[in-house]
PDB file of N, CA, C and O and ligand atoms in Angstrom:
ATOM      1  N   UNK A 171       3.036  -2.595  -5.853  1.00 48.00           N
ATOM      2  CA  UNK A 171       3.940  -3.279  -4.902  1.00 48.00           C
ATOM      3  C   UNK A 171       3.295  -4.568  -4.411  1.00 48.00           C
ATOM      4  O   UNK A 171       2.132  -4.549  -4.009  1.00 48.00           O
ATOM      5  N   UNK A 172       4.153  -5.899  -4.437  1.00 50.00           N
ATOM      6  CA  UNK A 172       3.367  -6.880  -3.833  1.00 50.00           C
ATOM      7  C   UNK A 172       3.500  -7.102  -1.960  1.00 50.00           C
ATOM      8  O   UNK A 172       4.283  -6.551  -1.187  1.00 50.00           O
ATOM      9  N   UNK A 173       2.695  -7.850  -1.750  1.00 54.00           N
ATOM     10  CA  UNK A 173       2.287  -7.690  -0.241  1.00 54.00           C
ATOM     11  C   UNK A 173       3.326  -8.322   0.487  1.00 54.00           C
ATOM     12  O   UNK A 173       3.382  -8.317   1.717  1.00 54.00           O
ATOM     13  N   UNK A 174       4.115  -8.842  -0.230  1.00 60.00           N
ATOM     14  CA  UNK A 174       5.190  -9.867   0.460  1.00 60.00           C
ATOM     15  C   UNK A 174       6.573  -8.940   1.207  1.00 60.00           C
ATOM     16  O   UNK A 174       7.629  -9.067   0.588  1.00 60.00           O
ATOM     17  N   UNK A 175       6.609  -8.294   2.113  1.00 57.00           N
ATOM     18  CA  UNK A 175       7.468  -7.784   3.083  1.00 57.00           C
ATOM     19  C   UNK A 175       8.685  -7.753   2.540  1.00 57.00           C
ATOM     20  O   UNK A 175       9.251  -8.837   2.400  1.00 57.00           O
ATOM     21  N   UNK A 176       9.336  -6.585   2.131  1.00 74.00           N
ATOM     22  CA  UNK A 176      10.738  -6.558   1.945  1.00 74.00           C
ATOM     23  C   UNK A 176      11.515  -6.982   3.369  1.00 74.00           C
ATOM     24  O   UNK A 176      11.267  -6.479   4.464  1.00 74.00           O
ATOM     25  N   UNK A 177      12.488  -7.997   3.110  1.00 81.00           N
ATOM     26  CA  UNK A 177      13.052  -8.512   4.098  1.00 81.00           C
ATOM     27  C   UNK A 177      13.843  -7.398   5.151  1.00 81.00           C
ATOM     28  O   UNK A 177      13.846  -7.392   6.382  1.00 81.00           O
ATOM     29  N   UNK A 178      14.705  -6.187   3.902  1.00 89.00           N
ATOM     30  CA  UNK A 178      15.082  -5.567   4.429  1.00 89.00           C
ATOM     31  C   UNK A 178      14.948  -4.728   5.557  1.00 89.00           C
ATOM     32  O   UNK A 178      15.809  -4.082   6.155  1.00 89.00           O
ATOM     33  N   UNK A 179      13.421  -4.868   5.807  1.00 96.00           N
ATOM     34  CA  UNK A 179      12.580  -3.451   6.472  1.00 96.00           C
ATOM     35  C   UNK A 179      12.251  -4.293   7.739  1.00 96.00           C
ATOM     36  O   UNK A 179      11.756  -3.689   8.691  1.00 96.00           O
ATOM     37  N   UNK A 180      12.476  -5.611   7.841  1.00 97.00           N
ATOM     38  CA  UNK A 180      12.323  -6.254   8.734  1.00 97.00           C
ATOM     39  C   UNK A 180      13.340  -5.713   9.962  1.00 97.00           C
ATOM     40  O   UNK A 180      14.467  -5.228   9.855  1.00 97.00           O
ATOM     41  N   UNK A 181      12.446  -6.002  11.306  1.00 98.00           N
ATOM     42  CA  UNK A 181      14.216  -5.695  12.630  1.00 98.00           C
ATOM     43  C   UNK A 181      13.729  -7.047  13.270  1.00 98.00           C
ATOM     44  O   UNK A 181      12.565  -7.266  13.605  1.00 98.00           O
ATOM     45  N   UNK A 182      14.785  -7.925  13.393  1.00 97.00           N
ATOM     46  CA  UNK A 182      14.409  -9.342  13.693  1.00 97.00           C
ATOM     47  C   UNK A 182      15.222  -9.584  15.364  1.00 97.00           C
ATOM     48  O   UNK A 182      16.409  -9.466  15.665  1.00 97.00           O
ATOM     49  N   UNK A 183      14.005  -9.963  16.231  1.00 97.00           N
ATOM     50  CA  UNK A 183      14.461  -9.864  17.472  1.00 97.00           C
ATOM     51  C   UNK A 183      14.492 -11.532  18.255  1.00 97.00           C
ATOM     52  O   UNK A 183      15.069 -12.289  17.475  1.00 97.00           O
ATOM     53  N   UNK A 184      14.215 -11.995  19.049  1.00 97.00           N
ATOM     54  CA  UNK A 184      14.480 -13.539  19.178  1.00 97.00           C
ATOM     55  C   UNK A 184      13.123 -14.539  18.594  1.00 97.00           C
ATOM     56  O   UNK A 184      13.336 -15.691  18.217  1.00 97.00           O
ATOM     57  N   UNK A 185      11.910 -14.011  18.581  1.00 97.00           N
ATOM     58  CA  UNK A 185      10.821 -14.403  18.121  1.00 97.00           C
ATOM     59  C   UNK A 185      10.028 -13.374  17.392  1.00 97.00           C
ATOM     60  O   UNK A 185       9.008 -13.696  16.781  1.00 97.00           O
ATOM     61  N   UNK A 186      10.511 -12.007  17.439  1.00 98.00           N
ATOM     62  CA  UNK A 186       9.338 -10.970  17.118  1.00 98.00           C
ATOM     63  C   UNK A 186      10.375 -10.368  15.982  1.00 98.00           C
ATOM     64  O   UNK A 186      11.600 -10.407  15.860  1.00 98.00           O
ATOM     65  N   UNK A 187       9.154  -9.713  15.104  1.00 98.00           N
ATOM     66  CA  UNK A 187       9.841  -9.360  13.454  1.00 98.00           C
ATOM     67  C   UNK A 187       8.919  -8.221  13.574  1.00 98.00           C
ATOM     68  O   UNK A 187       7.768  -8.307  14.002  1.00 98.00           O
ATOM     69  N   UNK A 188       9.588  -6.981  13.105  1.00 98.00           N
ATOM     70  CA  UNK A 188       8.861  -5.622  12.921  1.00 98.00           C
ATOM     71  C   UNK A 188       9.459  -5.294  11.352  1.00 98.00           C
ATOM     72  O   UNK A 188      10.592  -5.332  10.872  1.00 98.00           O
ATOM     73  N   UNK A 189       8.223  -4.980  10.849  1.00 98.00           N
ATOM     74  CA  UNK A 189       8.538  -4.365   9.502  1.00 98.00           C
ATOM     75  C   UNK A 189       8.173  -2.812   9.558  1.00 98.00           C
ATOM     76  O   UNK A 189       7.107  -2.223   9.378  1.00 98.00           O
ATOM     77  N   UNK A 190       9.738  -2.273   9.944  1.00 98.00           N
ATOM     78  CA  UNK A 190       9.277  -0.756  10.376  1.00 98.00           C
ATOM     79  C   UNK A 190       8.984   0.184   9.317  1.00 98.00           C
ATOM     80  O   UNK A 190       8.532   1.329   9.328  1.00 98.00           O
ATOM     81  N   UNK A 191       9.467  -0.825   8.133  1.00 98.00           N
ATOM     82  CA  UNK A 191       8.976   0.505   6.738  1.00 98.00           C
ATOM     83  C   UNK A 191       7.264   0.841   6.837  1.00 98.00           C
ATOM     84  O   UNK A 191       6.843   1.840   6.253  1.00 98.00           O
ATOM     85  N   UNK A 192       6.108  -0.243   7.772  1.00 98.00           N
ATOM     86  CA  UNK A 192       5.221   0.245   8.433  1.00 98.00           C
ATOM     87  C   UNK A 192       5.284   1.190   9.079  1.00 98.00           C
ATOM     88  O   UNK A 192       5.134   2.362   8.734  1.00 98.00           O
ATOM     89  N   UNK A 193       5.549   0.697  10.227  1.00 98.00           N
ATOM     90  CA  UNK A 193       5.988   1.691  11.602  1.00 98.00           C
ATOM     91  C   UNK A 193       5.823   2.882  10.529  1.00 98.00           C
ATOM     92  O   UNK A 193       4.706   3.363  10.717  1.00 98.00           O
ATOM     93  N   UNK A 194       6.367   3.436   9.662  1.00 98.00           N
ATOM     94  CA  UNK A 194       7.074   4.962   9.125  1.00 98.00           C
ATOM     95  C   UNK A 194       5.554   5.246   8.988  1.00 98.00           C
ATOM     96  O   UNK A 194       5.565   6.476   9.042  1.00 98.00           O
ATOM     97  N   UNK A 195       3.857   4.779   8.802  1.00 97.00           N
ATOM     98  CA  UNK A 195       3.183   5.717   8.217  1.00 97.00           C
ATOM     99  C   UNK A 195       2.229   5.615   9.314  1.00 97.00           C
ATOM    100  O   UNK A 195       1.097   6.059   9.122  1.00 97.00           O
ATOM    101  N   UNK A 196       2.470   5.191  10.223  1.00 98.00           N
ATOM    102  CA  UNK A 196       1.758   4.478  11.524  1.00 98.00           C
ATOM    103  C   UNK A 196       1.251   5.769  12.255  1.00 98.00           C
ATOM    104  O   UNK A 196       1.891   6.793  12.491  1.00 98.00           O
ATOM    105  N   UNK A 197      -0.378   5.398  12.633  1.00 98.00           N
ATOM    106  CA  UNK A 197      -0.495   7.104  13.181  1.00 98.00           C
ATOM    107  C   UNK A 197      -1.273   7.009  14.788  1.00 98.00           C
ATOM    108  O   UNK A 197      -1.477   7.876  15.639  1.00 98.00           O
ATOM    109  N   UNK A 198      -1.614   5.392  14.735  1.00 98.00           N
ATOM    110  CA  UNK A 198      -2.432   4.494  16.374  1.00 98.00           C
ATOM    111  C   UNK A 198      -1.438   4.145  17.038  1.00 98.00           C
ATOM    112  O   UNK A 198      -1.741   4.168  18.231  1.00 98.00           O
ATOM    113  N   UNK A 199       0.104   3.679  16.800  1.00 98.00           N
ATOM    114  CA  UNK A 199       0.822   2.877  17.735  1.00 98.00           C
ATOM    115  C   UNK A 199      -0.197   2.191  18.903  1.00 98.00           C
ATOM    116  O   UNK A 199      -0.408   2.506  20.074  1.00 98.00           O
ATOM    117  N   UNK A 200      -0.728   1.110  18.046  1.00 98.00           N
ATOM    118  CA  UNK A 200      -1.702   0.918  18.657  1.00 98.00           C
ATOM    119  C   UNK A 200      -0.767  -0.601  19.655  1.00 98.00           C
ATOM    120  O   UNK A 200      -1.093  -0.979  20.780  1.00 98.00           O
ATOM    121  N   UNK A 201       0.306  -1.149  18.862  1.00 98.00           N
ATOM    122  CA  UNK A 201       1.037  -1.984  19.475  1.00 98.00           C
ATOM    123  C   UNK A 201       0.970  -1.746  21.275  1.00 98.00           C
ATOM    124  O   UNK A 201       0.552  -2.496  22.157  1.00 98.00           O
ATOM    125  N   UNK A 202       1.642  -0.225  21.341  1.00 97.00           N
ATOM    126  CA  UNK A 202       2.205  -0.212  23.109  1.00 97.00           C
ATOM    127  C   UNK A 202       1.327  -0.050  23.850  1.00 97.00           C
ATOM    128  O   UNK A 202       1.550  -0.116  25.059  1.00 97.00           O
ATOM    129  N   UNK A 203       0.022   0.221  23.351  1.00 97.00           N
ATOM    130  CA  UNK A 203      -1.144  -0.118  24.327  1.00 97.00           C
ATOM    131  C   UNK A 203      -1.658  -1.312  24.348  1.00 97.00           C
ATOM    132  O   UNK A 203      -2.066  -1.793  25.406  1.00 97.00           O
ATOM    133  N   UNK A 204      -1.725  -2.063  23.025  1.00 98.00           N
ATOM    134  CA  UNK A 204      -2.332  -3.559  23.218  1.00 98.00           C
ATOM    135  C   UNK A 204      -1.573  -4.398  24.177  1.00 98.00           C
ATOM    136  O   UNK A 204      -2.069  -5.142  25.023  1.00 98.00           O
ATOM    137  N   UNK A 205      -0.318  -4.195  23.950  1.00 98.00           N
ATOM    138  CA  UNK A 205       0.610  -5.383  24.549  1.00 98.00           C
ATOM    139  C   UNK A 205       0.660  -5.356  26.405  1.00 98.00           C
ATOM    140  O   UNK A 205       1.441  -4.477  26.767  1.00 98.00           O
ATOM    141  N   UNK A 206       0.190  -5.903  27.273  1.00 98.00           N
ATOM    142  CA  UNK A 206      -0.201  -5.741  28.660  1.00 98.00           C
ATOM    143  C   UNK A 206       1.178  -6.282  29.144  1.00 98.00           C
ATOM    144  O   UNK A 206       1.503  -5.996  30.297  1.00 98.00           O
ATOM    145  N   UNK A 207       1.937  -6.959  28.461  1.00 98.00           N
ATOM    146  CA  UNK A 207       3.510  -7.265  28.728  1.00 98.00           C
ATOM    147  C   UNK A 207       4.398  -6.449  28.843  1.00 98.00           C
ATOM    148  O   UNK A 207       5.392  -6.839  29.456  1.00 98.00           O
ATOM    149  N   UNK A 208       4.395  -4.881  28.258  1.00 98.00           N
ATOM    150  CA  UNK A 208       4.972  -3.926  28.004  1.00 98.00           C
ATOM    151  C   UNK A 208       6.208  -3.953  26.822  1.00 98.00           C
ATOM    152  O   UNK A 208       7.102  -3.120  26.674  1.00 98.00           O
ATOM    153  N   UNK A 209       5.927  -5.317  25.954  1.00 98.00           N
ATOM    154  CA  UNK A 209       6.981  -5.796  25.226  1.00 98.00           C
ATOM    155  C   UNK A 209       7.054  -4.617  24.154  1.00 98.00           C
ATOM    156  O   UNK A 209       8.267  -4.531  23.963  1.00 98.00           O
ATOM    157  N   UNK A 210       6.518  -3.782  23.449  1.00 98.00           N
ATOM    158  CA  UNK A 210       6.656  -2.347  22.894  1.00 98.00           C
ATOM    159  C   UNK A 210       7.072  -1.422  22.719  1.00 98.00           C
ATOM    160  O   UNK A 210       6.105  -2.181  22.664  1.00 98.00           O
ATOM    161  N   UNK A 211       7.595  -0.301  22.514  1.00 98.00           N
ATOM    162  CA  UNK A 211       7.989   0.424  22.575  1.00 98.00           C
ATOM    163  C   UNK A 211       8.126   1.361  21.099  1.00 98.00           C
ATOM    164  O   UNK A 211       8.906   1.020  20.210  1.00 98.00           O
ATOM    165  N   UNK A 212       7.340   2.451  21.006  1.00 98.00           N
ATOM    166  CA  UNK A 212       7.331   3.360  19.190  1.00 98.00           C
ATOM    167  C   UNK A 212       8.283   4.323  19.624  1.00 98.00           C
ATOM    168  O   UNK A 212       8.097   4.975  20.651  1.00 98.00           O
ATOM    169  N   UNK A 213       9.135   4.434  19.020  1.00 98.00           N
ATOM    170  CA  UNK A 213       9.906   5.611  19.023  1.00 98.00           C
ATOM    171  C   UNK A 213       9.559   6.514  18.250  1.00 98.00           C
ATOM    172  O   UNK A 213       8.638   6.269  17.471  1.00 98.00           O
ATOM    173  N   UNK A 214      10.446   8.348  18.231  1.00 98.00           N
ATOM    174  CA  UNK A 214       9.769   8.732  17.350  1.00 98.00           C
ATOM    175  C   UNK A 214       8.545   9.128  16.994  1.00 98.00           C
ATOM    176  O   UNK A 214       8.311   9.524  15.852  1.00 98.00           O
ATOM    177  N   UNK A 215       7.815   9.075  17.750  1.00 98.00           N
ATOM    178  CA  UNK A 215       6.443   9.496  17.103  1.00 98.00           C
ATOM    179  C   UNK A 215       5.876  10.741  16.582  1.00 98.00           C
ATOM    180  O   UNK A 215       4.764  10.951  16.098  1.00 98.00           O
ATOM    181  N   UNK A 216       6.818  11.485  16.771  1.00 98.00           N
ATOM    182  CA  UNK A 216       6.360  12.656  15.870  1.00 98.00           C
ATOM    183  C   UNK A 216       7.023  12.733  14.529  1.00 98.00           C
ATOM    184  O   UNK A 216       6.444  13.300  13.602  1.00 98.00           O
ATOM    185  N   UNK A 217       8.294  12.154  14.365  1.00 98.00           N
ATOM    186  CA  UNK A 217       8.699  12.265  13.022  1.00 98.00           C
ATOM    187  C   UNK A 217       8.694  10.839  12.312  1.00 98.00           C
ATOM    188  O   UNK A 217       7.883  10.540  11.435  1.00 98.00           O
ATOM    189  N   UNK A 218       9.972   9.752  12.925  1.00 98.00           N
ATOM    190  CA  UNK A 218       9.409   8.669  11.996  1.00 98.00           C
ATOM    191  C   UNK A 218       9.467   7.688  13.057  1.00 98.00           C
ATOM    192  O   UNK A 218      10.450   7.379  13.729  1.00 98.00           O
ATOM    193  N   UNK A 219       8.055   7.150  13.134  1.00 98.00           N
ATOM    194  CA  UNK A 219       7.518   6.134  14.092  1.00 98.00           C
ATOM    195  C   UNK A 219       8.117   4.731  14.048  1.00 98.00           C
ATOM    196  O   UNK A 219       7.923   4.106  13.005  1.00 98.00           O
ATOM    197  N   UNK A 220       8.794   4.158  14.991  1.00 98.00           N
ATOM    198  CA  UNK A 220       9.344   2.561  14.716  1.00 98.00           C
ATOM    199  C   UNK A 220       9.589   2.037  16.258  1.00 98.00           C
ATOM    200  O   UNK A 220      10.287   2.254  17.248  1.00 98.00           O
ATOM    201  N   UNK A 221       8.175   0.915  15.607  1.00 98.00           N
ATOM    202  CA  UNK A 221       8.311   0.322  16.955  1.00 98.00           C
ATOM    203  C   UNK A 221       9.161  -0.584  17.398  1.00 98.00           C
ATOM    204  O   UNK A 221       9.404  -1.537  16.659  1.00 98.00           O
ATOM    205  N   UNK A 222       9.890  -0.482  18.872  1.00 98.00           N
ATOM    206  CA  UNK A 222      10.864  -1.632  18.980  1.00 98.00           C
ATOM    207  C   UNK A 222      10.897  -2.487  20.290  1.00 98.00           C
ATOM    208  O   UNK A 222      10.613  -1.946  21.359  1.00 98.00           O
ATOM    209  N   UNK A 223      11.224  -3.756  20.234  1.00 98.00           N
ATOM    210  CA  UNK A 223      10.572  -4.665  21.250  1.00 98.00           C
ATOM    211  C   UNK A 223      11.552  -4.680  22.326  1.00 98.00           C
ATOM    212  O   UNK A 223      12.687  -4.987  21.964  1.00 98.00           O
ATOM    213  N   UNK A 224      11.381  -4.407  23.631  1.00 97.00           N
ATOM    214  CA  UNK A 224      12.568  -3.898  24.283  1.00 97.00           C
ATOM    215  C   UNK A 224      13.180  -5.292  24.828  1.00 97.00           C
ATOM    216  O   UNK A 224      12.346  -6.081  25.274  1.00 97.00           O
ATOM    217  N   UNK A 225      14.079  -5.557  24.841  1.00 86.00           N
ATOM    218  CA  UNK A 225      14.647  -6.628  24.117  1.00 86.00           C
ATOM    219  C   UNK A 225      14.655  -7.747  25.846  1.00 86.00           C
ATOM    220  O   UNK A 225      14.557  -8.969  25.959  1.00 86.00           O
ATOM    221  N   UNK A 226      14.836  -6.505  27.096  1.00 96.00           N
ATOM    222  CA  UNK A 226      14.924  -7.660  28.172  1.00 96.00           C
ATOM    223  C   UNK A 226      13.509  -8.079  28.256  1.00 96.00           C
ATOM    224  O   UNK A 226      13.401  -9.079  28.966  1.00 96.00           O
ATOM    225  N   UNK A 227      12.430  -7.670  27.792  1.00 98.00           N
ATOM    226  CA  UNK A 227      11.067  -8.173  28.148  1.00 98.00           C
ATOM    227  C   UNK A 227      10.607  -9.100  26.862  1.00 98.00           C
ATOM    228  O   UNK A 227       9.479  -9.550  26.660  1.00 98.00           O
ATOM    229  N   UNK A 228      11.351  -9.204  26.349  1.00 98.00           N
ATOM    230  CA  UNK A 228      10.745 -10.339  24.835  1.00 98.00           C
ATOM    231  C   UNK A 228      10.349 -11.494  25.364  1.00 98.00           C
ATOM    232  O   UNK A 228       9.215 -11.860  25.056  1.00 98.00           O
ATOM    233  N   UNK A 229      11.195 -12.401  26.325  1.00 98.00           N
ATOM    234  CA  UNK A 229      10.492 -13.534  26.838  1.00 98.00           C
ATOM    235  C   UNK A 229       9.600 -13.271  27.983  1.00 98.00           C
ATOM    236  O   UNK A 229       9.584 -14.009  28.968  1.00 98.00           O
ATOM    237  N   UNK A 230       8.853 -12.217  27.860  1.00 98.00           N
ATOM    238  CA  UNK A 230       7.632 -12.108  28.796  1.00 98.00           C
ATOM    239  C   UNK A 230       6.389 -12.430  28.003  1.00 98.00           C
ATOM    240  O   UNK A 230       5.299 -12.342  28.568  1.00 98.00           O
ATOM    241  N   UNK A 231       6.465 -12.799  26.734  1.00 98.00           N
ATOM    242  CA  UNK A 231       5.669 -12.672  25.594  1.00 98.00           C
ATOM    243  C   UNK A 231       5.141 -13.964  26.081  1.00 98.00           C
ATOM    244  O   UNK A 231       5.836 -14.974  26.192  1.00 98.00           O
ATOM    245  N   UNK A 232       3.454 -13.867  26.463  1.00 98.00           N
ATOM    246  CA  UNK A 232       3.254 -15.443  26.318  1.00 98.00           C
ATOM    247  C   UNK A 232       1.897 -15.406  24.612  1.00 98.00           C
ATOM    248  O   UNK A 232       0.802 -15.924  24.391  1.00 98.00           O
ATOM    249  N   UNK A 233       2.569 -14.756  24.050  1.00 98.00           N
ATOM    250  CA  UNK A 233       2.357 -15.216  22.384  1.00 98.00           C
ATOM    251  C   UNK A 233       0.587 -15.240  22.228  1.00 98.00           C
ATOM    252  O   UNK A 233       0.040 -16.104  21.543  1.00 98.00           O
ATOM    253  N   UNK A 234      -0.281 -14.049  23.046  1.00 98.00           N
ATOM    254  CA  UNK A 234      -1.571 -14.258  22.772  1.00 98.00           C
ATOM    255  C   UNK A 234      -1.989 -13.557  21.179  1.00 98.00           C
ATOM    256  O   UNK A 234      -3.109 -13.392  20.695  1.00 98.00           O
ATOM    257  N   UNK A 235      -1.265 -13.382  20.873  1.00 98.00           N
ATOM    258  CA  UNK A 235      -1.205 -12.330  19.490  1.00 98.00           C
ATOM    259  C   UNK A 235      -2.325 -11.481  19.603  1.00 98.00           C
ATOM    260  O   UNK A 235      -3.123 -11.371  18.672  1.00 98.00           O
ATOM    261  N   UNK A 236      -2.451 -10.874  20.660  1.00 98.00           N
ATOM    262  CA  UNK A 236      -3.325  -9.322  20.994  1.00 98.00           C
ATOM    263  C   UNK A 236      -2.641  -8.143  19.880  1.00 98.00           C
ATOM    264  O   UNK A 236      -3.260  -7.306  19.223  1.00 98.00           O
ATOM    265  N   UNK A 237      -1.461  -8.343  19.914  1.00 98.00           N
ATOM    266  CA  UNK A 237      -0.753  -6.926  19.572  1.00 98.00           C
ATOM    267  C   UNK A 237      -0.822  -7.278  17.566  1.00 98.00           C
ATOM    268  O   UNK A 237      -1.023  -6.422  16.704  1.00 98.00           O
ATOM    269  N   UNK A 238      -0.605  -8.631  17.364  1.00 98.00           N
ATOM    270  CA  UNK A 238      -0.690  -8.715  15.850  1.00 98.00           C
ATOM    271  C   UNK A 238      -1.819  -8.177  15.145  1.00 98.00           C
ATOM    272  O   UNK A 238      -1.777  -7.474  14.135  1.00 98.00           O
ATOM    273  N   UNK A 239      -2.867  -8.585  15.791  1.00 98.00           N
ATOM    274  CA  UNK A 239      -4.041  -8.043  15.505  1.00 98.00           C
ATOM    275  C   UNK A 239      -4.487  -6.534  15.575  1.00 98.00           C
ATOM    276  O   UNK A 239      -5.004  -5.891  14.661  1.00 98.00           O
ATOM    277  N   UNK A 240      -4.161  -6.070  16.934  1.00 98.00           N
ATOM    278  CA  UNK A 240      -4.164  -4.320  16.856  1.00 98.00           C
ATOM    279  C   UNK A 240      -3.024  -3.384  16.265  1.00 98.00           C
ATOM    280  O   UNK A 240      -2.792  -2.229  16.620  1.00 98.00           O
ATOM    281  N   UNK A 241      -2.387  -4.086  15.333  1.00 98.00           N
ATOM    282  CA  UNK A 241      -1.949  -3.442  14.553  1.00 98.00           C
ATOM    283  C   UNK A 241      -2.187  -3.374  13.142  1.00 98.00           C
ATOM    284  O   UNK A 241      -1.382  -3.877  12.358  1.00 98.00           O
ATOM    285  N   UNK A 242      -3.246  -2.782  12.748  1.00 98.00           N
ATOM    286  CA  UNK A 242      -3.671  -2.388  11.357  1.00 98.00           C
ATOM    287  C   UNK A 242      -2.925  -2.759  10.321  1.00 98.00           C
ATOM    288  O   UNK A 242      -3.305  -3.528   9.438  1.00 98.00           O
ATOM    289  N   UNK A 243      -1.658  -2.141  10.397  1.00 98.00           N
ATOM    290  CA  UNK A 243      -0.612  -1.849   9.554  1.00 98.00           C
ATOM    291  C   UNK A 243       0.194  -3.480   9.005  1.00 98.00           C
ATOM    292  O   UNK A 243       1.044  -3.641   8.128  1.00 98.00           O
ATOM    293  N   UNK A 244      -0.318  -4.275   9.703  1.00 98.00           N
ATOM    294  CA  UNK A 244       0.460  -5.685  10.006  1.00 98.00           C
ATOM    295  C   UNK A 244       2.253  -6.207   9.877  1.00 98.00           C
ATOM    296  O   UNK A 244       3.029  -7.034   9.397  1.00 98.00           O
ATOM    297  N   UNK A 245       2.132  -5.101  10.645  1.00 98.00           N
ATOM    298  CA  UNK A 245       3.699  -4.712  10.874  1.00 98.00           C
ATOM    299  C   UNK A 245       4.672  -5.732  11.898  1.00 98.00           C
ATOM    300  O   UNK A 245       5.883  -5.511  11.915  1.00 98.00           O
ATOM    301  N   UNK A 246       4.159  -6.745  12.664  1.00 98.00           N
ATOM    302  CA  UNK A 246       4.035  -7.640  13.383  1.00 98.00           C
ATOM    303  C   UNK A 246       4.416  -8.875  13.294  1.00 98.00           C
ATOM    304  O   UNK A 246       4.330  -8.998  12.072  1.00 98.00           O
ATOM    305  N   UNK A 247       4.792  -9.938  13.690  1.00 98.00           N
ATOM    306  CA  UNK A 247       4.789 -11.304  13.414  1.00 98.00           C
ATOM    307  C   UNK A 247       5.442 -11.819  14.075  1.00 98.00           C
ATOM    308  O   UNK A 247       6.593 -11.528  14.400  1.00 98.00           O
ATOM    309  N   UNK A 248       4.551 -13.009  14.498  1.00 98.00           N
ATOM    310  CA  UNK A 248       5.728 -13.835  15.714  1.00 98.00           C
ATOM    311  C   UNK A 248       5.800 -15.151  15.648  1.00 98.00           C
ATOM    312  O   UNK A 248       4.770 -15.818  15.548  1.00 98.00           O
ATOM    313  N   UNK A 249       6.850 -15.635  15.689  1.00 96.00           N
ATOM    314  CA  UNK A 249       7.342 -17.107  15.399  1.00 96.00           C
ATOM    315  C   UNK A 249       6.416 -18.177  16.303  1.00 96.00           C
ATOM    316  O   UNK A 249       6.627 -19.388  16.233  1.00 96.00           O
TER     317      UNK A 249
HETATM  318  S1  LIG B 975       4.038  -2.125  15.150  1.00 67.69           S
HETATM  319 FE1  LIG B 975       2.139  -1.526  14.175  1.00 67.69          FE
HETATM  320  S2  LIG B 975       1.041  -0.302  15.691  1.00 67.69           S
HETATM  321 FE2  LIG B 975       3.169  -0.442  16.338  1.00 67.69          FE
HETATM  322  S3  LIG B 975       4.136   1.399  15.515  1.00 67.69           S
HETATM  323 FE3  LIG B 975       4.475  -0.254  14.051  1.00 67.69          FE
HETATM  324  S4  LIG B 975       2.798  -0.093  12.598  1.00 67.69           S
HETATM  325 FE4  LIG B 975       2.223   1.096  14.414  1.00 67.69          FE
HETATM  326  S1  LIG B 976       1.719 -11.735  21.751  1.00 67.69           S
HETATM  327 FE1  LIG B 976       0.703 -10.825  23.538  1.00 67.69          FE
HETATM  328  S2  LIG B 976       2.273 -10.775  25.119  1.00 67.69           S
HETATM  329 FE2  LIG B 976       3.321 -11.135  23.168  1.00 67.69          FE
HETATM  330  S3  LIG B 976       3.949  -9.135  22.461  1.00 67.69           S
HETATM  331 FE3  LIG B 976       1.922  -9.538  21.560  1.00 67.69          FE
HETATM  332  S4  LIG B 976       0.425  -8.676  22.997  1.00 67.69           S
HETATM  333 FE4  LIG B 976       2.388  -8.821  24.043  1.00 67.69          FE
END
């Protein structure tokens, strides 16, 4: 498989992109602790994990990319 993100698996929010076909093997949700904004949220975590950015706190994001980084999985990305 190449590394290039199926678009599909993407959930595209006003600046933030989750590729939850990650999320699915994810076992740190290490996102909702990094993020001190509370912009996070994994659902699911016992069966299939997908993190989602709760949508009234997205512009609380002041874009330190803490959370891109503590996520292993690089499930992440922000405009
Ligand atoms: S965004 Fe990253 S850390 Fe958060 S649930 Fe998805 S894969 Fe895990
Ligand atoms: S960039 Fe910083 S403030 Fe924005 S979602 Fe990530 S950890 Fe939170």
């Amino acid at each position: 498989m190449s590394d290039k993100a199926d678009k599909s698996n993407i959930v595209n929010y006003k600046f933030h992109h989750v590729d939850i076909s990650k999320c699915k093997r994810c076992k740190a949700f290490s996102c909702e602790d990094a993020c001190f904004r509370g912009i996070y949220e994994v659902l699911n975590k016992d069966t299939e994990p997908m993190c989602v950015v709760v949508e009234d706190r997205e512009d609380n994001c002041v874009k330190c990319h803490i959370c891109t980084t503590a996520c292993k999985l690089k499930a992440i990305t922000i405009d």
